[in-house]
PDB file of C-alpha atoms and ligand atoms in Angstrom:
ATOM      1  CA  MET A1044      44.149 -74.785 -39.851  1.00 87.00           C
ATOM      2  CA  LEU A1045      40.847 -73.796 -38.125  1.00 89.00           C
ATOM      3  CA  GLY A1046      39.267 -74.280 -41.529  1.00 88.00           C
ATOM      4  CA  VAL A1047      41.821 -72.188 -43.434  1.00 90.00           C
ATOM      5  CA  GLN A1048      44.036 -73.758 -46.099  1.00 88.00           C
ATOM      6  CA  VAL A1049      47.690 -72.836 -45.562  1.00 92.00           C
ATOM      7  CA  ALA A1050      50.560 -73.668 -47.919  1.00 88.00           C
ATOM      8  CA  VAL A1051      53.076 -75.817 -46.075  1.00 84.00           C
ATOM      9  CA  SER A1052      55.718 -75.300 -48.756  1.00 85.00           C
ATOM     10  CA  SER A1053      59.254 -75.132 -47.373  1.00 83.00           C
ATOM     11  CA  ASN A1054      60.122 -72.441 -49.903  1.00 94.00           C
ATOM     12  CA  VAL A1055      57.462 -69.756 -50.100  1.00 96.00           C
ATOM     13  CA  PHE A1056      59.602 -67.640 -52.421  1.00 97.00           C
ATOM     14  CA  ALA A1057      59.656 -70.432 -55.016  1.00 97.00           C
ATOM     15  CA  ALA A1058      55.910 -70.915 -54.511  1.00 97.00           C
ATOM     16  CA  ALA A1059      55.351 -67.198 -55.160  1.00 98.00           C
ATOM     17  CA  LEU A1060      57.441 -67.246 -58.360  1.00 98.00           C
ATOM     18  CA  GLU A1061      55.537 -70.277 -59.537  1.00 98.00           C
ATOM     19  CA  LEU A1062      52.272 -68.447 -58.880  1.00 98.00           C
ATOM     20  CA  LYS A1063      53.519 -65.530 -60.978  1.00 98.00           C
ATOM     21  CA  GLN A1064      54.280 -67.923 -63.826  1.00 98.00           C
ATOM     22  CA  ARG A1065      50.780 -69.337 -63.586  1.00 97.00           C
ATOM     23  CA  GLY A1066      49.391 -65.845 -64.199  1.00 98.00           C
ATOM     24  CA  GLY A1067      49.668 -64.187 -60.807  1.00 98.00           C
ATOM     25  CA  GLY A1068      47.303 -64.002 -57.859  1.00 98.00           C
ATOM     26  CA  GLN A1069      46.823 -63.029 -54.253  1.00 98.00           C
ATOM     27  CA  ILE A1070      49.267 -63.902 -51.483  1.00 98.00           C
ATOM     28  CA  VAL A1071      48.042 -63.768 -47.887  1.00 97.00           C
ATOM     29  CA  THR A1072      50.441 -63.827 -44.940  1.00 97.00           C
ATOM     30  CA  LEU A1073      48.441 -65.496 -42.214  1.00 96.00           C
ATOM     31  CA  ASN A1074      48.796 -65.016 -38.473  1.00 94.00           C
ATOM     32  CA  ALA A1075      46.646 -65.929 -35.475  1.00 94.00           C
ATOM     33  CA  GLU A1076      45.061 -62.499 -35.188  1.00 93.00           C
ATOM     34  CA  MET A1077      43.962 -62.585 -38.816  1.00 95.00           C
ATOM     35  CA  THR A1078      42.598 -66.097 -38.474  1.00 95.00           C
ATOM     36  CA  MET A1079      40.378 -64.986 -35.603  1.00 94.00           C
ATOM     37  CA  ALA A1080      39.373 -61.768 -37.388  1.00 94.00           C
ATOM     38  CA  ALA A1081      38.308 -63.862 -40.383  1.00 94.00           C
ATOM     39  CA  ARG A1082      35.900 -65.848 -38.237  1.00 92.00           C
ATOM     40  CA  ALA A1083      34.061 -62.642 -37.339  1.00 92.00           C
ATOM     41  CA  ASN A1084      34.411 -60.993 -40.756  1.00 96.00           C
ATOM     42  CA  PRO A1085      33.094 -63.105 -43.660  1.00 95.00           C
ATOM     43  CA  GLU A1086      34.597 -60.763 -46.264  1.00 97.00           C
ATOM     44  CA  LEU A1087      38.069 -61.287 -44.827  1.00 97.00           C
ATOM     45  CA  GLY A1088      37.349 -65.003 -44.528  1.00 96.00           C
ATOM     46  CA  ALA A1089      36.419 -65.148 -48.211  1.00 97.00           C
ATOM     47  CA  ALA A1090      39.521 -63.205 -49.257  1.00 97.00           C
ATOM     48  CA  ILE A1091      41.730 -65.663 -47.369  1.00 97.00           C
ATOM     49  CA  ALA A1092      39.817 -68.716 -48.608  1.00 96.00           C
ATOM     50  CA  GLU A1093      40.103 -67.580 -52.215  1.00 97.00           C
ATOM     51  CA  ALA A1094      43.731 -66.432 -52.011  1.00 97.00           C
ATOM     52  CA  ASP A1095      46.145 -68.269 -54.282  1.00 97.00           C
ATOM     53  CA  LEU A1096      48.901 -68.642 -51.718  1.00 97.00           C
ATOM     54  CA  VAL A1097      48.502 -68.432 -47.930  1.00 96.00           C
ATOM     55  CA  ILE A1098      51.786 -68.457 -46.047  1.00 96.00           C
ATOM     56  CA  PRO A1099      52.346 -69.062 -42.318  1.00 95.00           C
ATOM     57  CA  ASP A1100      53.519 -65.644 -41.145  1.00 94.00           C
ATOM     58  CA  GLY A1101      52.924 -66.015 -37.422  1.00 89.00           C
ATOM     59  CA  ALA A1102      54.289 -68.254 -34.676  1.00 91.00           C
ATOM     60  CA  GLY A1103      50.724 -69.204 -33.670  1.00 93.00           C
ATOM     61  CA  VAL A1104      49.958 -70.512 -37.142  1.00 94.00           C
ATOM     62  CA  VAL A1105      53.166 -72.579 -37.179  1.00 94.00           C
ATOM     63  CA  TRP A1106      52.251 -74.011 -33.767  1.00 94.00           C
ATOM     64  CA  ALA A1107      48.687 -74.875 -34.852  1.00 95.00           C
ATOM     65  CA  LEU A1108      49.959 -76.583 -38.012  1.00 94.00           C
ATOM     66  CA  GLY A1109      52.512 -78.478 -35.918  1.00 94.00           C
ATOM     67  CA  ARG A1110      49.702 -79.904 -33.803  1.00 93.00           C
ATOM     68  CA  GLN A1111      48.239 -81.301 -36.994  1.00 91.00           C
ATOM     69  CA  GLY A1112      51.508 -82.955 -37.921  1.00 93.00           C
ATOM     70  CA  TYR A1113      52.785 -80.329 -40.344  1.00 93.00           C
ATOM     71  CA  ARG A1114      56.255 -79.169 -39.480  1.00 92.00           C
ATOM     72  CA  VAL A1115      56.579 -75.816 -41.206  1.00 92.00           C
ATOM     73  CA  ARG A1116      58.959 -72.943 -40.866  1.00 90.00           C
ATOM     74  CA  ARG A1117      57.559 -69.515 -40.101  1.00 91.00           C
ATOM     75  CA  SER A1118      57.694 -67.380 -43.241  1.00 93.00           C
ATOM     76  CA  PRO A1119      57.451 -63.722 -42.272  1.00 94.00           C
ATOM     77  CA  GLY A1120      55.600 -61.821 -44.975  1.00 96.00           C
ATOM     78  CA  ILE A1121      58.015 -58.894 -44.672  1.00 97.00           C
ATOM     79  CA  GLU A1122      60.873 -61.186 -45.732  1.00 96.00           C
ATOM     80  CA  LEU A1123      59.043 -62.702 -48.693  1.00 97.00           C
ATOM     81  CA  ALA A1124      57.975 -59.227 -49.828  1.00 98.00           C
ATOM     82  CA  ARG A1125      61.589 -57.994 -49.695  1.00 98.00           C
ATOM     83  CA  GLN A1126      62.836 -61.028 -51.651  1.00 98.00           C
ATOM     84  CA  LEU A1127      60.187 -60.354 -54.266  1.00 98.00           C
ATOM     85  CA  LEU A1128      61.246 -56.701 -54.544  1.00 98.00           C
ATOM     86  CA  VAL A1129      64.865 -57.683 -55.150  1.00 98.00           C
ATOM     87  CA  TYR A1130      63.821 -60.306 -57.700  1.00 98.00           C
ATOM     88  CA  ALA A1131      61.482 -57.808 -59.364  1.00 98.00           C
ATOM     89  CA  ALA A1132      64.353 -55.350 -59.803  1.00 98.00           C
ATOM     90  CA  ALA A1133      66.594 -58.006 -61.378  1.00 98.00           C
ATOM     91  CA  ARG A1134      63.827 -59.068 -63.778  1.00 98.00           C
ATOM     92  CA  GLN A1135      62.646 -55.554 -64.586  1.00 97.00           C
ATOM     93  CA  TRP A1136      59.237 -56.278 -63.166  1.00 98.00           C
ATOM     94  CA  ARG A1137      56.976 -53.305 -62.732  1.00 98.00           C
ATOM     95  CA  VAL A1138      56.331 -52.723 -59.049  1.00 98.00           C
ATOM     96  CA  ALA A1139      53.400 -50.955 -57.375  1.00 98.00           C
ATOM     97  CA  LEU A1140      53.323 -49.868 -53.743  1.00 98.00           C
ATOM     98  CA  VAL A1141      50.046 -48.889 -52.103  1.00 98.00           C
ATOM     99  CA  GLY A1142      49.492 -47.789 -48.505  1.00 98.00           C
ATOM    100  CA  ALA A1143      51.041 -46.358 -45.326  1.00 98.00           C
ATOM    101  CA  SER A1144      51.122 -42.693 -44.357  1.00 98.00           C
ATOM    102  CA  PRO A1145      52.228 -40.018 -46.853  1.00 98.00           C
ATOM    103  CA  GLU A1146      55.532 -39.488 -44.971  1.00 98.00           C
ATOM    104  CA  VAL A1147      56.256 -43.207 -44.808  1.00 98.00           C
ATOM    105  CA  MET A1148      55.576 -43.631 -48.529  1.00 98.00           C
ATOM    106  CA  GLU A1149      57.869 -40.729 -49.410  1.00 98.00           C
ATOM    107  CA  ARG A1150      60.726 -42.130 -47.328  1.00 98.00           C
ATOM    108  CA  LEU A1151      60.055 -45.645 -48.572  1.00 98.00           C
ATOM    109  CA  VAL A1152      60.378 -44.671 -52.227  1.00 98.00           C
ATOM    110  CA  GLU A1153      63.660 -42.824 -51.552  1.00 98.00           C
ATOM    111  CA  ARG A1154      65.066 -45.722 -49.573  1.00 98.00           C
ATOM    112  CA  LEU A1155      64.060 -48.445 -52.015  1.00 98.00           C
ATOM    113  CA  GLN A1156      65.521 -46.523 -54.927  1.00 98.00           C
ATOM    114  CA  ALA A1157      68.785 -46.170 -53.002  1.00 98.00           C
ATOM    115  CA  GLU A1158      68.890 -49.761 -51.730  1.00 98.00           C
ATOM    116  CA  ILE A1159      67.630 -51.531 -54.860  1.00 98.00           C
ATOM    117  CA  PRO A1160      68.767 -49.191 -57.667  1.00 96.00           C
ATOM    118  CA  GLN A1161      67.310 -51.264 -60.529  1.00 97.00           C
ATOM    119  CA  ILE A1162      63.809 -51.173 -59.083  1.00 98.00           C
ATOM    120  CA  ASP A1163      61.061 -50.044 -61.458  1.00 98.00           C
ATOM    121  CA  LEU A1164      58.475 -48.300 -59.282  1.00 98.00           C
ATOM    122  CA  ALA A1165      55.620 -47.933 -61.711  1.00 97.00           C
ATOM    123  CA  PHE A1166      53.144 -46.836 -59.059  1.00 97.00           C
ATOM    124  CA  ALA A1167      53.518 -45.591 -55.491  1.00 98.00           C
ATOM    125  CA  ILE A1168      50.666 -44.114 -53.555  1.00 98.00           C
ATOM    126  CA  HIS A1169      50.008 -43.614 -49.838  1.00 98.00           C
ATOM    127  CA  GLY A1170      47.063 -45.171 -48.028  1.00 98.00           C
ATOM    128  CA  TYR A1171      45.246 -42.141 -46.681  1.00 98.00           C
ATOM    129  CA  GLN A1172      43.629 -40.810 -49.855  1.00 98.00           C
ATOM    130  CA  ASP A1173      40.223 -39.108 -49.837  1.00 97.00           C
ATOM    131  CA  PRO A1174      37.517 -41.722 -50.360  1.00 97.00           C
ATOM    132  CA  GLU A1175      36.502 -40.191 -53.672  1.00 98.00           C
ATOM    133  CA  GLN A1176      40.065 -40.555 -55.003  1.00 97.00           C
ATOM    134  CA  TRP A1177      40.158 -44.330 -54.654  1.00 98.00           C
ATOM    135  CA  PRO A1178      38.147 -45.393 -57.734  1.00 98.00           C
ATOM    136  CA  GLY A1179      40.472 -43.388 -60.017  1.00 98.00           C
ATOM    137  CA  ILE A1180      43.582 -44.711 -58.260  1.00 98.00           C
ATOM    138  CA  GLU A1181      42.342 -48.281 -58.589  1.00 98.00           C
ATOM    139  CA  GLN A1182      41.709 -47.820 -62.284  1.00 98.00           C
ATOM    140  CA  GLN A1183      45.171 -46.345 -62.875  1.00 98.00           C
ATOM    141  CA  LEU A1184      46.755 -49.174 -60.951  1.00 98.00           C
ATOM    142  CA  GLN A1185      44.941 -51.816 -62.968  1.00 98.00           C
ATOM    143  CA  GLN A1186      45.829 -50.070 -66.222  1.00 97.00           C
ATOM    144  CA  ALA A1187      49.498 -50.141 -65.214  1.00 97.00           C
ATOM    145  CA  ARG A1188      49.289 -53.976 -65.044  1.00 98.00           C
ATOM    146  CA  PRO A1189      52.123 -54.257 -62.511  1.00 98.00           C
ATOM    147  CA  ASP A1190      53.999 -57.507 -61.945  1.00 98.00           C
ATOM    148  CA  LEU A1191      54.187 -57.037 -58.195  1.00 98.00           C
ATOM    149  CA  VAL A1192      51.767 -55.074 -56.011  1.00 99.00           C
ATOM    150  CA  LEU A1193      52.524 -54.657 -52.299  1.00 99.00           C
ATOM    151  CA  VAL A1194      49.635 -53.293 -50.269  1.00 98.00           C
ATOM    152  CA  ALA A1195      49.924 -51.856 -46.735  1.00 98.00           C
ATOM    153  CA  LEU A1196      46.402 -50.832 -45.772  1.00 98.00           C
ATOM    154  CA  GLY A1197      46.092 -52.941 -42.613  1.00 97.00           C
ATOM    155  CA  VAL A1198      43.994 -56.052 -42.056  1.00 96.00           C
ATOM    156  CA  PRO A1199      41.270 -56.661 -43.237  1.00 97.00           C
ATOM    157  CA  ARG A1200      41.212 -53.837 -45.747  1.00 98.00           C
ATOM    158  CA  GLN A1201      44.356 -54.813 -47.655  1.00 98.00           C
ATOM    159  CA  GLU A1202      43.104 -58.380 -48.164  1.00 98.00           C
ATOM    160  CA  THR A1203      39.597 -57.460 -49.295  1.00 98.00           C
ATOM    161  CA  TRP A1204      40.934 -54.634 -51.485  1.00 98.00           C
ATOM    162  CA  ILE A1205      43.349 -56.988 -53.227  1.00 98.00           C
ATOM    163  CA  GLN A1206      40.662 -59.609 -53.656  1.00 98.00           C
ATOM    164  CA  ARG A1207      38.498 -57.083 -55.480  1.00 98.00           C
ATOM    165  CA  LEU A1208      41.251 -55.709 -57.725  1.00 98.00           C
ATOM    166  CA  HIS A1209      43.571 -58.562 -58.665  1.00 98.00           C
ATOM    167  CA  PRO A1210      41.324 -60.754 -60.862  1.00 97.00           C
ATOM    168  CA  GLU A1211      42.280 -60.445 -64.556  1.00 95.00           C
ATOM    169  CA  GLN A1212      45.617 -58.962 -63.469  1.00 98.00           C
ATOM    170  CA  PRO A1213      48.952 -60.658 -64.253  1.00 97.00           C
ATOM    171  CA  GLY A1214      50.868 -59.746 -61.101  1.00 98.00           C
ATOM    172  CA  LEU A1215      51.447 -60.985 -57.599  1.00 98.00           C
ATOM    173  CA  TRP A1216      49.350 -59.007 -55.126  1.00 98.00           C
ATOM    174  CA  MET A1217      50.318 -59.194 -51.506  1.00 98.00           C
ATOM    175  CA  GLY A1218      49.174 -57.509 -48.271  1.00 98.00           C
ATOM    176  CA  VAL A1219      52.229 -56.445 -46.291  1.00 98.00           C
ATOM    177  CA  GLY A1220      50.797 -54.875 -43.096  1.00 95.00           C
ATOM    178  CA  GLY A1221      53.429 -52.791 -41.342  1.00 95.00           C
ATOM    179  CA  SER A1222      56.322 -53.599 -43.736  1.00 98.00           C
ATOM    180  CA  PHE A1223      56.449 -50.128 -45.304  1.00 98.00           C
ATOM    181  CA  ASP A1224      56.747 -48.587 -41.827  1.00 97.00           C
ATOM    182  CA  VAL A1225      59.731 -50.843 -41.143  1.00 97.00           C
ATOM    183  CA  TRP A1226      61.466 -50.435 -44.534  1.00 98.00           C
ATOM    184  CA  SER A1227      61.102 -46.660 -44.368  1.00 98.00           C
ATOM    185  CA  GLY A1228      62.879 -46.684 -41.004  1.00 96.00           C
ATOM    186  CA  THR A1229      59.803 -45.385 -39.179  1.00 95.00           C
ATOM    187  CA  LYS A1230      59.269 -48.518 -37.085  1.00 93.00           C
ATOM    188  CA  GLN A1231      61.612 -51.220 -35.893  1.00 91.00           C
ATOM    189  CA  ARG A1232      61.225 -54.912 -36.418  1.00 91.00           C
ATOM    190  CA  ALA A1233      61.642 -57.088 -33.346  1.00 92.00           C
ATOM    191  CA  PRO A1234      65.230 -58.223 -32.743  1.00 93.00           C
ATOM    192  CA  GLU A1235      66.098 -61.646 -34.116  1.00 90.00           C
ATOM    193  CA  TRP A1236      66.297 -63.309 -30.704  1.00 93.00           C
ATOM    194  CA  MET A1237      62.676 -62.372 -30.064  1.00 92.00           C
ATOM    195  CA  GLY A1238      61.714 -63.898 -33.391  1.00 86.00           C
ATOM    196  CA  ARG A1239      63.554 -67.076 -32.401  1.00 86.00           C
ATOM    197  CA  LEU A1240      61.684 -67.182 -29.091  1.00 88.00           C
ATOM    198  CA  GLN A1241      58.436 -66.678 -31.054  1.00 84.00           C
ATOM    199  CA  ILE A1242      57.644 -63.491 -29.147  1.00 89.00           C
ATOM    200  CA  GLU A1243      57.749 -60.950 -31.979  1.00 87.00           C
ATOM    201  CA  TRP A1244      54.140 -60.137 -31.016  1.00 87.00           C
ATOM    202  CA  LEU A1245      55.372 -58.945 -27.596  1.00 91.00           C
ATOM    203  CA  TYR A1246      57.760 -56.472 -29.209  1.00 92.00           C
ATOM    204  CA  ARG A1247      54.947 -55.169 -31.362  1.00 88.00           C
ATOM    205  CA  LEU A1248      52.768 -54.757 -28.292  1.00 91.00           C
ATOM    206  CA  ILE A1249      55.489 -52.755 -26.499  1.00 91.00           C
ATOM    207  CA  GLN A1250      55.956 -50.513 -29.559  1.00 88.00           C
ATOM    208  CA  GLU A1251      52.227 -50.028 -30.013  1.00 90.00           C
ATOM    209  CA  PRO A1252      50.482 -50.595 -26.643  1.00 93.00           C
ATOM    210  CA  SER A1253      47.162 -49.666 -28.234  1.00 93.00           C
ATOM    211  CA  ARG A1254      47.239 -53.077 -29.913  1.00 89.00           C
ATOM    212  CA  TRP A1255      46.524 -54.877 -26.625  1.00 89.00           C
ATOM    213  CA  ARG A1256      42.821 -55.279 -27.330  1.00 89.00           C
ATOM    214  CA  ARG A1257      43.494 -56.802 -30.760  1.00 87.00           C
ATOM    215  CA  MET A1258      45.994 -59.140 -29.187  1.00 88.00           C
ATOM    216  CA  LEU A1259      43.322 -60.786 -27.064  1.00 91.00           C
ATOM    217  CA  ALA A1260      42.756 -62.692 -30.284  1.00 92.00           C
ATOM    218  CA  LEU A1261      45.960 -64.633 -29.559  1.00 92.00           C
ATOM    219  CA  PRO A1262      44.770 -66.550 -26.467  1.00 93.00           C
ATOM    220  CA  ALA A1263      41.366 -66.958 -28.158  1.00 95.00           C
ATOM    221  CA  PHE A1264      43.140 -68.515 -31.133  1.00 96.00           C
ATOM    222  CA  ALA A1265      45.172 -70.869 -28.912  1.00 95.00           C
ATOM    223  CA  TRP A1266      42.045 -71.932 -27.068  1.00 95.00           C
ATOM    224  CA  GLU A1267      40.228 -72.630 -30.328  1.00 95.00           C
ATOM    225  CA  VAL A1268      43.115 -74.722 -31.666  1.00 95.00           C
ATOM    226  CA  LEU A1269      43.339 -76.730 -28.424  1.00 95.00           C
ATOM    227  CA  ARG A1270      39.577 -77.152 -28.230  1.00 94.00           C
ATOM    228  CA  ARG A1271      39.522 -78.657 -31.711  1.00 88.00           C
ATOM    229  CA  GLY A1272      42.242 -81.073 -30.673  1.00 75.00           C
TER     230      GLY A1272
HETATM  231  N1  UDP B 719      47.202 -47.918 -43.302  1.00 55.13           N
HETATM  232  C1  UDP B 719      46.850 -47.157 -44.400  1.00 55.13           C
HETATM  233  N2  UDP B 719      45.590 -46.669 -44.500  1.00 55.13           N
HETATM  234  C2  UDP B 719      44.652 -46.891 -43.548  1.00 55.13           C
HETATM  235  C3  UDP B 719      44.998 -47.690 -42.422  1.00 55.13           C
HETATM  236  C4  UDP B 719      46.288 -48.200 -42.332  1.00 55.13           C
HETATM  237  O1  UDP B 719      47.668 -46.930 -45.284  1.00 55.13           O
HETATM  238  O2  UDP B 719      43.530 -46.419 -43.693  1.00 55.13           O
HETATM  239  C5  UDP B 719      48.577 -48.428 -43.202  1.00 55.13           C
HETATM  240  C6  UDP B 719      49.323 -48.020 -41.954  1.00 55.13           C
HETATM  241  O3  UDP B 719      49.857 -46.707 -42.112  1.00 55.13           O
HETATM  242  C7  UDP B 719      50.408 -49.063 -41.893  1.00 55.13           C
HETATM  243  C8  UDP B 719      49.757 -50.293 -42.546  1.00 55.13           C
HETATM  244  O4  UDP B 719      48.546 -49.824 -43.124  1.00 55.13           O
HETATM  245  O5  UDP B 719      51.509 -48.697 -42.694  1.00 55.13           O
HETATM  246  C9  UDP B 719      49.470 -51.422 -41.588  1.00 55.13           C
HETATM  247  O6  UDP B 719      48.753 -50.926 -40.510  1.00 55.13           O
HETATM  248  P1  UDP B 719      48.636 -51.739 -39.166  1.00 55.13           P
HETATM  249  O7  UDP B 719      49.997 -52.043 -38.646  1.00 55.13           O
HETATM  250  O8  UDP B 719      47.671 -51.041 -38.284  1.00 55.13           O
HETATM  251  O9  UDP B 719      47.920 -53.011 -39.740  1.00 55.13           O
HETATM  252  P2  UDP B 719      47.880 -54.546 -39.438  1.00 55.13           P
HETATM  253  O10 UDP B 719      48.451 -55.169 -40.662  1.00 55.13           O
HETATM  254  O11 UDP B 719      48.616 -54.846 -38.184  1.00 55.13           O
HETATM  255  O12 UDP B 719      46.419 -54.773 -39.318  1.00 55.13           O
END
């Protein structure tokens, strides 16, 4: 899609488990905004191109694939990430969480431990560390060799950060955007009916009006898809 390879698997959870068995790798949850950002940011483009599993997270991506004859279901990254957390707890996988504000991370850890009691949180660190702290944090994280690493540092940073750190690592590494904010109860996810109408982006815009400028990427994306036929 617009030069990006997207997995059209009907079961992204199974595809993720299979990737783990093959030795782990990077999972990218692709939406229209990211696709356009990648065209302007070669580092992000490379991280997406080299990812091991790219899943169609946004309605725009599903629509663009549909125009090419691929009927795929939208696979929201937040749902795959949650499924992986539950699976990780059942399998005693070691889980690492990186990103979001200090308050969100604190509430997230409490909530996950209450909601998924078996979870093994080997590493949990917020995303607003002093720049000089990061090299040490990255080293500790790699030494922990987690089985599942969820990273909420925003696009493009989470993707390029994962791309740099995951090689030689056995786990699944996945950028999860605003998922920690939602799981911690700090932000709401759009109601299901909005998801069904493919207007989850509108809900996000109402919650965070400052996103309007970024969202101009959506019509630009649609235009680009139509232009390419
Ligand atoms: N975030 C972070 N450190 C930063 C910037 C963002 O931890 O320097 C977190 C932010 O708190 C949020 C997540 O990254 O939990 C996703 O941010 P946002 O919704 O802006 O990103 P998007 O995925 O939409 O680009």
